[in-house]
């Protein structure tokens, strides 16, 4: 299989698209499918600032058990979205032809619907191969709201030999755009079950307080939000809710363009001393943070099926989330948490309801017992088998 993914870990962004890497790693390791990945790196004509570091990451290697190629394609930041699929295909096609000539592929795969999907469609046409495409959330909601994006999504779905979505709710959204709902399969995310599991609370908060140099009292209402610091994830609502939660303390895991405004908001509300920005962390640091927390709060405006939901539940911590994407496919019992409206009052009440309810971490973890990267890889292999 030749897989195309614009989001994939590299030296500049080691956590970028890690869920893609883990899924393809399981596919390569546990099934009969052999993966070659092309991770196109988009750079403007002058690679300055943050693009300079990204240019240095455009290196090939063998990662996660398979070969990874990183050709460069030229882009126009913020205004070139319409052009990116064709620019990616043009940059990737010579490499794809060369790889195919040396060891023929059976299938072309796109790990995101846009811009990866239309680019994979063009490459598959040239190679005379079937292709599959997967939808994850923002690739449908963001690009589907633009006329040219919607047209490209529908054409890609129509020509694809296989179409996947990360949850039933996203598949329904795709059908609303004009795709054939009967052709969309559901492929849930995976989970590293050895890493994400309930940890003993004794001493966890003290160790976190020392590790991050922040005060965490035993009786604090410890909340965590995991996700990019962008408006869509809704961290501002959680910060605002602290004003009415005097024992609340919030750990924000992630980076993003909203960090300055979130810091200013916390200061304005007088809660800056209880809001802590931890930045992007190594996956090994997430289980102790999630296990120590009373709740993981993520009031997203839109989602597919967030990995942060599954990872929190696997660590025995209930979630307070909005009715976005596959939320109702995850919060299926009181042990998993609550789904609330996207406003400060509802979020605060959801936090209070979840944290006042006695729960066993093991019972919470059981709500996601079906999730694993092994199951994810096996389901993906079965999907590809049907195509070829």
mmCIF file with all atom_site columns, N, CA, C and O in Angstrom, residues 17 47 83 86 104 122 124 154 187 220 356-357:
data_model
loop_
_atom_site.group_PDB
_atom_site.id
_atom_site.type_symbol
_atom_site.label_atom_id
_atom_site.label_alt_id
_atom_site.label_comp_id
_atom_site.label_asym_id
_atom_site.label_entity_id
_atom_site.label_seq_id
_atom_site.pdbx_PDB_ins_code
_atom_site.Cartn_x
_atom_site.Cartn_y
_atom_site.Cartn_z
_atom_site.occupancy
_atom_site.B_iso_or_equiv
_atom_site.pdbx_formal_charge
_atom_site.auth_seq_id
_atom_site.auth_comp_id
_atom_site.auth_asym_id
_atom_site.auth_atom_id
_atom_site.pdbx_PDB_model_num
ATOM 1  N N  . UNK A 1 17  ? 0.132   14.280 13.945  1.00 0.00 ? 17  UNK A N  1
ATOM 2  C CA . UNK A 1 17  ? -0.435  13.109 13.299  1.00 0.00 ? 17  UNK A CA 1
ATOM 3  C C  . UNK A 1 17  ? 0.049   11.786 13.859  1.00 0.00 ? 17  UNK A C  1
ATOM 4  O O  . UNK A 1 17  ? 0.116   10.792 13.144  1.00 0.00 ? 17  UNK A O  1
ATOM 5  N N  . UNK A 1 47  ? 11.423  29.681 2.717   1.00 0.00 ? 47  UNK A N  1
ATOM 6  C CA . UNK A 1 47  ? 11.163  28.959 3.971   1.00 0.00 ? 47  UNK A CA 1
ATOM 7  C C  . UNK A 1 47  ? 11.791  29.710 5.137   1.00 0.00 ? 47  UNK A C  1
ATOM 8  O O  . UNK A 1 47  ? 12.892  29.409 5.578   1.00 0.00 ? 47  UNK A O  1
ATOM 9  N N  . UNK A 1 83  ? -5.349  25.094 -4.167  1.00 0.00 ? 83  UNK A N  1
ATOM 10 C CA . UNK A 1 83  ? -4.303  24.581 -5.042  1.00 0.00 ? 83  UNK A CA 1
ATOM 11 C C  . UNK A 1 83  ? -3.561  23.373 -4.474  1.00 0.00 ? 83  UNK A C  1
ATOM 12 O O  . UNK A 1 83  ? -2.908  22.639 -5.217  1.00 0.00 ? 83  UNK A O  1
ATOM 13 N N  . UNK A 1 86  ? -3.494  19.592 -6.029  1.00 0.00 ? 86  UNK A N  1
ATOM 14 C CA . UNK A 1 86  ? -2.771  19.462 -7.298  1.00 0.00 ? 86  UNK A CA 1
ATOM 15 C C  . UNK A 1 86  ? -1.273  19.650 -7.101  1.00 0.00 ? 86  UNK A C  1
ATOM 16 O O  . UNK A 1 86  ? -0.457  18.958 -7.731  1.00 0.00 ? 86  UNK A O  1
ATOM 17 N N  . UNK A 1 104 ? 5.622   -2.933 -7.249  1.00 0.00 ? 104 UNK A N  1
ATOM 18 C CA . UNK A 1 104 ? 4.272   -2.452 -7.551  1.00 0.00 ? 104 UNK A CA 1
ATOM 19 C C  . UNK A 1 104 ? 3.346   -2.442 -6.332  1.00 0.00 ? 104 UNK A C  1
ATOM 20 O O  . UNK A 1 104 ? 3.344   -3.364 -5.525  1.00 0.00 ? 104 UNK A O  1
ATOM 21 N N  . UNK A 1 122 ? -5.642  11.668 -7.795  1.00 0.00 ? 122 UNK A N  1
ATOM 22 C CA . UNK A 1 122 ? -4.869  11.967 -9.004  1.00 0.00 ? 122 UNK A CA 1
ATOM 23 C C  . UNK A 1 122 ? -3.715  10.983 -9.189  1.00 0.00 ? 122 UNK A C  1
ATOM 24 O O  . UNK A 1 122 ? -3.451  10.516 -10.299 1.00 0.00 ? 122 UNK A O  1
ATOM 25 N N  . UNK A 1 124 ? -3.542  7.895  -7.945  1.00 0.00 ? 124 UNK A N  1
ATOM 26 C CA . UNK A 1 124 ? -4.093  6.572  -8.250  1.00 0.00 ? 124 UNK A CA 1
ATOM 27 C C  . UNK A 1 124 ? -4.489  6.475  -9.718  1.00 0.00 ? 124 UNK A C  1
ATOM 28 O O  . UNK A 1 124 ? -4.293  5.434  -10.364 1.00 0.00 ? 124 UNK A O  1
ATOM 29 N N  . UNK A 1 154 ? -16.628 15.652 -2.558  1.00 0.00 ? 154 UNK A N  1
ATOM 30 C CA . UNK A 1 154 ? -17.645 14.791 -3.172  1.00 0.00 ? 154 UNK A CA 1
ATOM 31 C C  . UNK A 1 154 ? -17.053 14.005 -4.338  1.00 0.00 ? 154 UNK A C  1
ATOM 32 O O  . UNK A 1 154 ? -17.311 12.804 -4.499  1.00 0.00 ? 154 UNK A O  1
ATOM 33 N N  . UNK A 1 187 ? -14.326 3.431  10.997  1.00 0.00 ? 187 UNK A N  1
ATOM 34 C CA . UNK A 1 187 ? -13.027 2.925  11.473  1.00 0.00 ? 187 UNK A CA 1
ATOM 35 C C  . UNK A 1 187 ? -12.621 3.740  12.697  1.00 0.00 ? 187 UNK A C  1
ATOM 36 O O  . UNK A 1 187 ? -12.102 4.856  12.575  1.00 0.00 ? 187 UNK A O  1
ATOM 37 N N  . UNK A 1 220 ? -7.728  20.006 45.608  1.00 0.00 ? 220 UNK A N  1
ATOM 38 C CA . UNK A 1 220 ? -8.045  20.769 44.398  1.00 0.00 ? 220 UNK A CA 1
ATOM 39 C C  . UNK A 1 220 ? -8.965  19.968 43.491  1.00 0.00 ? 220 UNK A C  1
ATOM 40 O O  . UNK A 1 220 ? -8.875  18.738 43.407  1.00 0.00 ? 220 UNK A O  1
ATOM 41 N N  . UNK A 1 356 ? -18.818 15.070 41.387  1.00 0.00 ? 356 UNK A N  1
ATOM 42 C CA . UNK A 1 356 ? -19.571 14.736 42.610  1.00 0.00 ? 356 UNK A CA 1
ATOM 43 C C  . UNK A 1 356 ? -20.010 13.280 42.614  1.00 0.00 ? 356 UNK A C  1
ATOM 44 O O  . UNK A 1 356 ? -20.368 12.738 43.665  1.00 0.00 ? 356 UNK A O  1
ATOM 45 N N  . UNK A 1 357 ? -19.964 12.637 41.445  1.00 0.00 ? 357 UNK A N  1
ATOM 46 C CA . UNK A 1 357 ? -20.455 11.276 41.308  1.00 0.00 ? 357 UNK A CA 1
ATOM 47 C C  . UNK A 1 357 ? -19.325 10.286 41.616  1.00 0.00 ? 357 UNK A C  1
ATOM 48 O O  . UNK A 1 357 ? -18.278 10.319 40.961  1.00 0.00 ? 357 UNK A O  1
#
